PDB file of C-alpha atoms in Angstrom:
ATOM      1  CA  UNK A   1      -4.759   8.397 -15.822  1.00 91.00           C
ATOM      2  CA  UNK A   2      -1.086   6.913 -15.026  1.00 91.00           C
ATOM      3  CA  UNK A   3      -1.782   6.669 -11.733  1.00 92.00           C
ATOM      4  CA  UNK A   4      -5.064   5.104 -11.658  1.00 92.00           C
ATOM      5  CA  UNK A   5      -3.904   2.451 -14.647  1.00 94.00           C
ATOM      6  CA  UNK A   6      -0.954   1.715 -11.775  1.00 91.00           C
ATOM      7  CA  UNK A   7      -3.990   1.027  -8.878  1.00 90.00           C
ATOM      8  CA  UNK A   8      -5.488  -1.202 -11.815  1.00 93.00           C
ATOM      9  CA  UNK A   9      -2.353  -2.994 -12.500  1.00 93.00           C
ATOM     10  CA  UNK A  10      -1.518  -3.799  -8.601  1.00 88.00           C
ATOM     11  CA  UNK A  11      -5.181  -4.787  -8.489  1.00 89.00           C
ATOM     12  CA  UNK A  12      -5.087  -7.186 -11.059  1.00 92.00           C
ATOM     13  CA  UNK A  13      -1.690  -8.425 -10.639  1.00 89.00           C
ATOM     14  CA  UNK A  14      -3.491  -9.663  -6.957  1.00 87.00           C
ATOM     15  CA  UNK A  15      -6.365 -11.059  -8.650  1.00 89.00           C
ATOM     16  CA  UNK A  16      -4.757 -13.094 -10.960  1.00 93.00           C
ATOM     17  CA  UNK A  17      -2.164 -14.249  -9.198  1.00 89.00           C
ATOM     18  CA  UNK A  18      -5.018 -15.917  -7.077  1.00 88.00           C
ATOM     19  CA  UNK A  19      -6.571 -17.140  -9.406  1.00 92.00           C
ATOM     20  CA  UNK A  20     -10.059 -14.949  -9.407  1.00 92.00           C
ATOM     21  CA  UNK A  21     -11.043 -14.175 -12.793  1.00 94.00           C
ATOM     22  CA  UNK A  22     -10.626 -10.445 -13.436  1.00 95.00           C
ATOM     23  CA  UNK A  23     -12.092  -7.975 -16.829  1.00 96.00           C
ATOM     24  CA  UNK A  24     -10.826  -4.542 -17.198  1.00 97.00           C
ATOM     25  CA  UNK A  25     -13.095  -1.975 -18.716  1.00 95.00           C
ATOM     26  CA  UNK A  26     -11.778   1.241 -20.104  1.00 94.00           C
ATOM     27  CA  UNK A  27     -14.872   3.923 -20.325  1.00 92.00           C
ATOM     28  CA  UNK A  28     -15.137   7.589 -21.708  1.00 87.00           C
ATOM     29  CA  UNK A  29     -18.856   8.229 -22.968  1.00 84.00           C
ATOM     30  CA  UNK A  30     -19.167   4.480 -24.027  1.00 87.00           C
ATOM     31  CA  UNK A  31     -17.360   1.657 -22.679  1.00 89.00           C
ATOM     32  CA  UNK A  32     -13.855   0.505 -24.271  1.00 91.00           C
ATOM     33  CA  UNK A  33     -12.491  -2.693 -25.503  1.00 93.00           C
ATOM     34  CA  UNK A  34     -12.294  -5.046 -22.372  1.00 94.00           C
ATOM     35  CA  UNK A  35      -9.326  -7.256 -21.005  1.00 96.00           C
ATOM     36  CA  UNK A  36     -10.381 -10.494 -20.069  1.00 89.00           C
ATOM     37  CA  UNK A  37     -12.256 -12.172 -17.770  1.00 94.00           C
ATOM     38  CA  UNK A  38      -8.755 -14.064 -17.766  1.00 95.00           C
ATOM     39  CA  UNK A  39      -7.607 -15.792 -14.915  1.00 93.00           C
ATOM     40  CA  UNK A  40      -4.281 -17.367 -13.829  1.00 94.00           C
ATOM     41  CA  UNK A  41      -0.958 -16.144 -13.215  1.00 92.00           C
ATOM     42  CA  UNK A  42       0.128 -16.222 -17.063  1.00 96.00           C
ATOM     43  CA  UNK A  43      -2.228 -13.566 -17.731  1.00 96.00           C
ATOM     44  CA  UNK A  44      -0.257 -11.182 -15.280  1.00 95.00           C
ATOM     45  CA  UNK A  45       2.101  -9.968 -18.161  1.00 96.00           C
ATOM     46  CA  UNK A  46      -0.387  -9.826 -21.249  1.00 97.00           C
ATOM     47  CA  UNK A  47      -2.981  -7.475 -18.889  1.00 97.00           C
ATOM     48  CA  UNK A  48       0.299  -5.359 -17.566  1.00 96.00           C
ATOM     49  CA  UNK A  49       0.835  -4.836 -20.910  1.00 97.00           C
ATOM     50  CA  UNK A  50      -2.920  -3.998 -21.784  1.00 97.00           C
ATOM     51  CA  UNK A  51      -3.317  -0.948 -19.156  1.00 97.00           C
ATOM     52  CA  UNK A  52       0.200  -0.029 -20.305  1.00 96.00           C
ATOM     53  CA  UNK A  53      -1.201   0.282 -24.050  1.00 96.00           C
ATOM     54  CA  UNK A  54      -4.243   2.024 -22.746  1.00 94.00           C
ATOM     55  CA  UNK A  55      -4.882   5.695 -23.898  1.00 90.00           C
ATOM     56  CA  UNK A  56      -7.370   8.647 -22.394  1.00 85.00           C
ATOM     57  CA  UNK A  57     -10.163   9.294 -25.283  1.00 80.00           C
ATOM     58  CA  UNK A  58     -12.608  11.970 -24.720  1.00 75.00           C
ATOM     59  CA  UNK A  59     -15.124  13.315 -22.463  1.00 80.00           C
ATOM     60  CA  UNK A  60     -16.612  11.073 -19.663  1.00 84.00           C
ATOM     61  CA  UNK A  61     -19.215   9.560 -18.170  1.00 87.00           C
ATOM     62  CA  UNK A  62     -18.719   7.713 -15.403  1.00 90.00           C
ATOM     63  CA  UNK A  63     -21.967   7.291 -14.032  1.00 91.00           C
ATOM     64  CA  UNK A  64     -23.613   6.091 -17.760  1.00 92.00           C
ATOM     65  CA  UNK A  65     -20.919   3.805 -17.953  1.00 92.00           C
ATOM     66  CA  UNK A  66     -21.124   2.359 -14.784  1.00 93.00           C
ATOM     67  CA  UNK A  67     -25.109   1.287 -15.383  1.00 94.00           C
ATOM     68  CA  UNK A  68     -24.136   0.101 -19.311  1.00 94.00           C
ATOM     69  CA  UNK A  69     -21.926  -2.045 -17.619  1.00 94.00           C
ATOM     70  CA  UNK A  70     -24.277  -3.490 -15.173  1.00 94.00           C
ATOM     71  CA  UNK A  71     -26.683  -3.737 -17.489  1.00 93.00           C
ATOM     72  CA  UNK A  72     -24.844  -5.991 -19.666  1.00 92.00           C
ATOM     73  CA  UNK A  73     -23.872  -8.917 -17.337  1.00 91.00           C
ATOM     74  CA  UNK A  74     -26.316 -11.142 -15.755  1.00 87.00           C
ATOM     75  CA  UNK A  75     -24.516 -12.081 -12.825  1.00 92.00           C
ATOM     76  CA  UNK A  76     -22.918  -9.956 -10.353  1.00 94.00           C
ATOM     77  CA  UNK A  77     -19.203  -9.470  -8.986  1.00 93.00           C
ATOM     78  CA  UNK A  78     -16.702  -7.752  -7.249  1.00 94.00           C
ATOM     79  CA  UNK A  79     -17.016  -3.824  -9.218  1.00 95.00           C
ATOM     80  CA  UNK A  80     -13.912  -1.464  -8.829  1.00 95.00           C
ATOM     81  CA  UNK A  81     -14.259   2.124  -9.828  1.00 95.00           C
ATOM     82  CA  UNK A  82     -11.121   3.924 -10.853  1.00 95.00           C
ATOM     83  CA  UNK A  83     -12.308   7.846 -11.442  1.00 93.00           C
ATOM     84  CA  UNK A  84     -11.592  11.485 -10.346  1.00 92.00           C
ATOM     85  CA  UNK A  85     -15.351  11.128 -10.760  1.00 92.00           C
ATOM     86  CA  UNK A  86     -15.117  14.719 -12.411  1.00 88.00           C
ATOM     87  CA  UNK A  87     -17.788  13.793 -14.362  1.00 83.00           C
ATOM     88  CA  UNK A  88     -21.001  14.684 -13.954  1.00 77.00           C
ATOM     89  CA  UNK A  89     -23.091  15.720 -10.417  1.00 85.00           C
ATOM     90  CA  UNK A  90     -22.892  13.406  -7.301  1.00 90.00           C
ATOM     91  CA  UNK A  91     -26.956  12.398  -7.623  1.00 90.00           C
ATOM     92  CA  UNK A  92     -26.450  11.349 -11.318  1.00 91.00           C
ATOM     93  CA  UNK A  93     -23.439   8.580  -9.350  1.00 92.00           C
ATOM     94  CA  UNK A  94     -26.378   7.968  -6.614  1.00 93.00           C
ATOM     95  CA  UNK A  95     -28.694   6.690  -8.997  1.00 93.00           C
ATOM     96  CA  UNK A  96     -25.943   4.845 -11.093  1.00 94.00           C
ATOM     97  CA  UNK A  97     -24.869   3.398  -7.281  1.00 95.00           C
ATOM     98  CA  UNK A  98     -28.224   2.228  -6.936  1.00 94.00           C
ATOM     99  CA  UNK A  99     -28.299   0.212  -9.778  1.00 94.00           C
ATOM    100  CA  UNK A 100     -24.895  -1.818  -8.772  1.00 94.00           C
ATOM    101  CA  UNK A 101     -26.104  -2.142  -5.379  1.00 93.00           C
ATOM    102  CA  UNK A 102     -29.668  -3.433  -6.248  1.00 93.00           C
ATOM    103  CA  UNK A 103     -28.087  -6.034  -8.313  1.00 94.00           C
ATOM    104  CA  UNK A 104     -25.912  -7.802  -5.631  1.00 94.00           C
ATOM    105  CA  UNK A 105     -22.621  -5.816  -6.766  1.00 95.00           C
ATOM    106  CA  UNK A 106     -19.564  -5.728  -4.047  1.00 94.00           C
ATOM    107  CA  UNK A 107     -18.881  -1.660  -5.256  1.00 94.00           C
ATOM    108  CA  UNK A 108     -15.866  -0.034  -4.386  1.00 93.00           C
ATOM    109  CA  UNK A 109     -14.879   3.388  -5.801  1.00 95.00           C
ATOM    110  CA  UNK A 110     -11.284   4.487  -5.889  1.00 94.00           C
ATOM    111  CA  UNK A 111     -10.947   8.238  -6.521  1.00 94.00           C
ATOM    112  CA  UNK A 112      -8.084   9.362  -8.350  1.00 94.00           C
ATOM    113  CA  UNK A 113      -7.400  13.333  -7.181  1.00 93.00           C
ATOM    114  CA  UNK A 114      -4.422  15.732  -7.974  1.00 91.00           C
ATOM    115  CA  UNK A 115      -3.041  17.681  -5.323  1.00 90.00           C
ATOM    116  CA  UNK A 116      -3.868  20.721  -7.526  1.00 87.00           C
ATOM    117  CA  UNK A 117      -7.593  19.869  -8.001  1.00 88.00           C
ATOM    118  CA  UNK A 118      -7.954  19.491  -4.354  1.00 89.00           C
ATOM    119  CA  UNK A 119      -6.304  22.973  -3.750  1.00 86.00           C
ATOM    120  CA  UNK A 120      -4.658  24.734  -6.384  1.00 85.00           C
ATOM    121  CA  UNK A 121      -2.740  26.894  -4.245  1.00 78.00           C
ATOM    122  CA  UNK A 122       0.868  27.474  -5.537  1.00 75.00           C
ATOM    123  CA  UNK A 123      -0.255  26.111  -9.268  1.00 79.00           C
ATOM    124  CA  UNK A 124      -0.950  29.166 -10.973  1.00 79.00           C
ATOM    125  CA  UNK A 125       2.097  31.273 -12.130  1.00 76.00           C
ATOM    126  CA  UNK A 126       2.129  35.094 -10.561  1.00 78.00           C
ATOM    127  CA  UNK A 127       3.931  38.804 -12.107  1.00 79.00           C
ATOM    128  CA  UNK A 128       5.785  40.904 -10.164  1.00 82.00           C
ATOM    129  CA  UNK A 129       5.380  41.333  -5.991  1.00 77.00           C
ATOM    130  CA  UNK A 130       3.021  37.778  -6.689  1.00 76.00           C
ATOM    131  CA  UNK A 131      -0.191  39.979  -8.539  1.00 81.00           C
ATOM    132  CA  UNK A 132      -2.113  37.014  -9.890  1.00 81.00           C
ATOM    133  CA  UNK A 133      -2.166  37.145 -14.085  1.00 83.00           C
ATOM    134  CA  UNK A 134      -4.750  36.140 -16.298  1.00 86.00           C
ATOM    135  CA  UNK A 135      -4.044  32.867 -17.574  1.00 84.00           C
ATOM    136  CA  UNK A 136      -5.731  30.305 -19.827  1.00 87.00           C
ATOM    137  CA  UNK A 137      -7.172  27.105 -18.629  1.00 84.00           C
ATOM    138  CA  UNK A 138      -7.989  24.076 -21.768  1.00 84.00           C
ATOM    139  CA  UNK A 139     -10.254  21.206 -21.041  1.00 80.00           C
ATOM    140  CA  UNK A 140      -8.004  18.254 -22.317  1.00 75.00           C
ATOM    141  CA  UNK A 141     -11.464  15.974 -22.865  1.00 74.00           C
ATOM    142  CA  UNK A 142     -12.984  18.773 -25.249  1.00 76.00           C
ATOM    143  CA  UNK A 143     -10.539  21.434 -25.617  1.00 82.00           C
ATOM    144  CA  UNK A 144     -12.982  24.115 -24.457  1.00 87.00           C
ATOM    145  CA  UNK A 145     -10.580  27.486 -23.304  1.00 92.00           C
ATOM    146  CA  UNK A 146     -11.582  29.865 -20.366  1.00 87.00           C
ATOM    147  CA  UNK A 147      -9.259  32.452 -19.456  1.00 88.00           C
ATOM    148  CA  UNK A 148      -9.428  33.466 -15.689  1.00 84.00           C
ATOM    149  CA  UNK A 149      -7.674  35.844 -12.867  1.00 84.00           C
ATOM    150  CA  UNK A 150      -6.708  33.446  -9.841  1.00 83.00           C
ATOM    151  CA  UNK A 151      -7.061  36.318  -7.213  1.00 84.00           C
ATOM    152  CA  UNK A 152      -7.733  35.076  -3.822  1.00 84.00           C
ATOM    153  CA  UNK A 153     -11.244  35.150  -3.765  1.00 86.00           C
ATOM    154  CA  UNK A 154     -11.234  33.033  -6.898  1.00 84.00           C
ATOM    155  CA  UNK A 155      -9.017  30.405  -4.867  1.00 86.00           C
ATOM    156  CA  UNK A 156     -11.281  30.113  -1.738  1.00 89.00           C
ATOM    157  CA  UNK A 157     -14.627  30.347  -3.847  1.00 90.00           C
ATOM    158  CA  UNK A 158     -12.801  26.917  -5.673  1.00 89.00           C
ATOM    159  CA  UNK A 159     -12.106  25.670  -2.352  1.00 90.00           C
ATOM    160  CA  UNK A 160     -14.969  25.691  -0.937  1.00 93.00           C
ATOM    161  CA  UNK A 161     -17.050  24.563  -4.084  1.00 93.00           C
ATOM    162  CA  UNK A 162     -14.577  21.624  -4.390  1.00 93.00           C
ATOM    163  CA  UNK A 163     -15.014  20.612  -0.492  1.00 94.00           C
ATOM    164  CA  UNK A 164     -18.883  20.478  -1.087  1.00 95.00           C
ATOM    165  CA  UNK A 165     -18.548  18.606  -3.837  1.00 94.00           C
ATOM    166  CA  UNK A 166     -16.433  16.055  -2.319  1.00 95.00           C
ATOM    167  CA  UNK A 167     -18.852  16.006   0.635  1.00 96.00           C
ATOM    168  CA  UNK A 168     -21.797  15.541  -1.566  1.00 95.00           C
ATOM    169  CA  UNK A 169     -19.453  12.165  -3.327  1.00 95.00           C
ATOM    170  CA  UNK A 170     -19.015  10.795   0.054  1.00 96.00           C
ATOM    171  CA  UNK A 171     -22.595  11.224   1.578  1.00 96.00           C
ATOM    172  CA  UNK A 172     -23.984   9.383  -1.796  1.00 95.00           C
ATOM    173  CA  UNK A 173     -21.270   6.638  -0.985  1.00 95.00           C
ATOM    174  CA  UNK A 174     -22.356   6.077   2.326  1.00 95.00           C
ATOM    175  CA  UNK A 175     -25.801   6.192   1.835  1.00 94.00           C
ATOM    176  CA  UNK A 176     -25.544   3.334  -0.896  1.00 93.00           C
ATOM    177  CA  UNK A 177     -22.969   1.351   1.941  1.00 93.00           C
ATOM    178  CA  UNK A 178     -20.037   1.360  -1.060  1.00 94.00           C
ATOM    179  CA  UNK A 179     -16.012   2.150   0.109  1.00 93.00           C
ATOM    180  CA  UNK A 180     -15.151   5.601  -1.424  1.00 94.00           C
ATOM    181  CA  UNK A 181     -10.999   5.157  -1.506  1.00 90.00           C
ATOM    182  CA  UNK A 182      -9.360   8.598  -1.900  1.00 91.00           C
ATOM    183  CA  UNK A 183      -5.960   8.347  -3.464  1.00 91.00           C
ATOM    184  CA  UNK A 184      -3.981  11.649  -4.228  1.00 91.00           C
ATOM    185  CA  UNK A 185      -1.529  11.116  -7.077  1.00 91.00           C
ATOM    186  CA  UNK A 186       1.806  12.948  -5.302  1.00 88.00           C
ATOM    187  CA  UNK A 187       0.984   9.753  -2.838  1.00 84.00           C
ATOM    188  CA  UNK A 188       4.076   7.254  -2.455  1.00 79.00           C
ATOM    189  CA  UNK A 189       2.663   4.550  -4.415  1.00 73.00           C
ATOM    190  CA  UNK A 190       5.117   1.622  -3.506  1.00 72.00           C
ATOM    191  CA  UNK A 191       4.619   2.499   0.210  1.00 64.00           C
ATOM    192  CA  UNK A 192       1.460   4.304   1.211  1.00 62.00           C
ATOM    193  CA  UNK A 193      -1.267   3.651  -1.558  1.00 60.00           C
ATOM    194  CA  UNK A 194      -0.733   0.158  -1.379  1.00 65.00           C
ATOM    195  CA  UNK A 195      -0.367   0.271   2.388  1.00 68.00           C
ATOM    196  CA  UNK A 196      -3.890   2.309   2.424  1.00 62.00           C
ATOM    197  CA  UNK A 197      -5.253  -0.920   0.096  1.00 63.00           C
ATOM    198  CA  UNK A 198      -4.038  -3.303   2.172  1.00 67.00           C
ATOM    199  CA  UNK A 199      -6.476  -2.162   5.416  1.00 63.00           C
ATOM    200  CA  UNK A 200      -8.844  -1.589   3.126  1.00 58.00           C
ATOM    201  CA  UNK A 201      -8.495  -5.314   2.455  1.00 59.00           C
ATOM    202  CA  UNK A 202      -8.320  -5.002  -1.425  1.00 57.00           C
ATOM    203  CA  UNK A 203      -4.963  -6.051  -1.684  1.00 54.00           C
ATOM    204  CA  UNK A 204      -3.472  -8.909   0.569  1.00 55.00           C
TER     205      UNK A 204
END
């Protein structure tokens, strides 16, 4: 959530500074209080300050929240996704992708992803001679519990469900002809997010 609220703010900080008018939407299952539209540079500090103030509430749903917010403006824009897109299954974001691109939206989706969701390898603690231990994982949207044994197998059944889920994100993306930006949070952010941005041609 930090890091994503940082993409936002370098994001905006661009956008106002020339002079496009920018709205920032926090979502969980509804959408949040917005910031803006607002445009000009004197804006810079009051929407800094905004995605600063900003808190994580609840579960998510980023593919509902992406159509309510379609949905709700008559003319189209320039749409930026900030997600882990852990939310959901990739056709429920195909249909949602649809929508934006059917109504004129310029969609791109930046994906937020920790090093440990991608491969959580090294995460887990271990007893003795490394014997994995049964530990307790807590869903911070929900608080559900499940308690679980990290043995190998576990690890490389993750893997490879992860790396077909993340093929299944990108193969909707391309099919609807919308960016998918990858960003891992342990990423340099001064140097090589912004760096990765600037090819991308969303920062100049």
């Amino acid at each position: 959530f930090t890091y994503a609220r940082r993409v936002a703010g370098a994001l905006g900080y661009v956008g106002l500074w020339h002079f496009d008018r920018l709205t920032i939407t926090p979502f969980a299952t509804q959408l949040g209080q917005s910031f803006g539209p607002s445009h000009g540079r004197s804006n810079i500090t009051p929407m800094l300050k905004y995605l600063t103030d900003l808190e994580p509430s609840g579960q998510t749903s980023v593919a509902e929240s992406i159509e309510r917010y379609v949905r709700a403006r008559r003319r189209p824009g320039i749409l930026i996704v900030f997600s882990d897109l852990l939310s959901g299954e990739p056709e429920e974001m195909r249909a949602a992708l649809q929508l934006v691109r059917s109504r004129g939206w310029q969609t791109t989706v930046v994906q937020i992803a920790d090093p440990a969701e991608i491969d959580p390898v090294g995460v887990f603690p271990t007893g003795p001679a490394g014997q994995p231990l049964t530990i307790e994982l807590i869903d911070l949207e929900n608080a559900s519990r499940l308690r679980v044994t990290p043995n190998q197998a576990a690890l490389e059944e993750y893997r490879q469900a992860y790396r077909a889920w993340q093929t299944a994100i990108e193969a909707v993306c391309e099919a609807e002809q919308i960016p998918l930006v990858t960003l891992q949070t342990d990423w340099p952010f001064d140097t090589l997010v912004l760096g990765l941005l600037s090819q991308r041609g969303m920062v100049g």
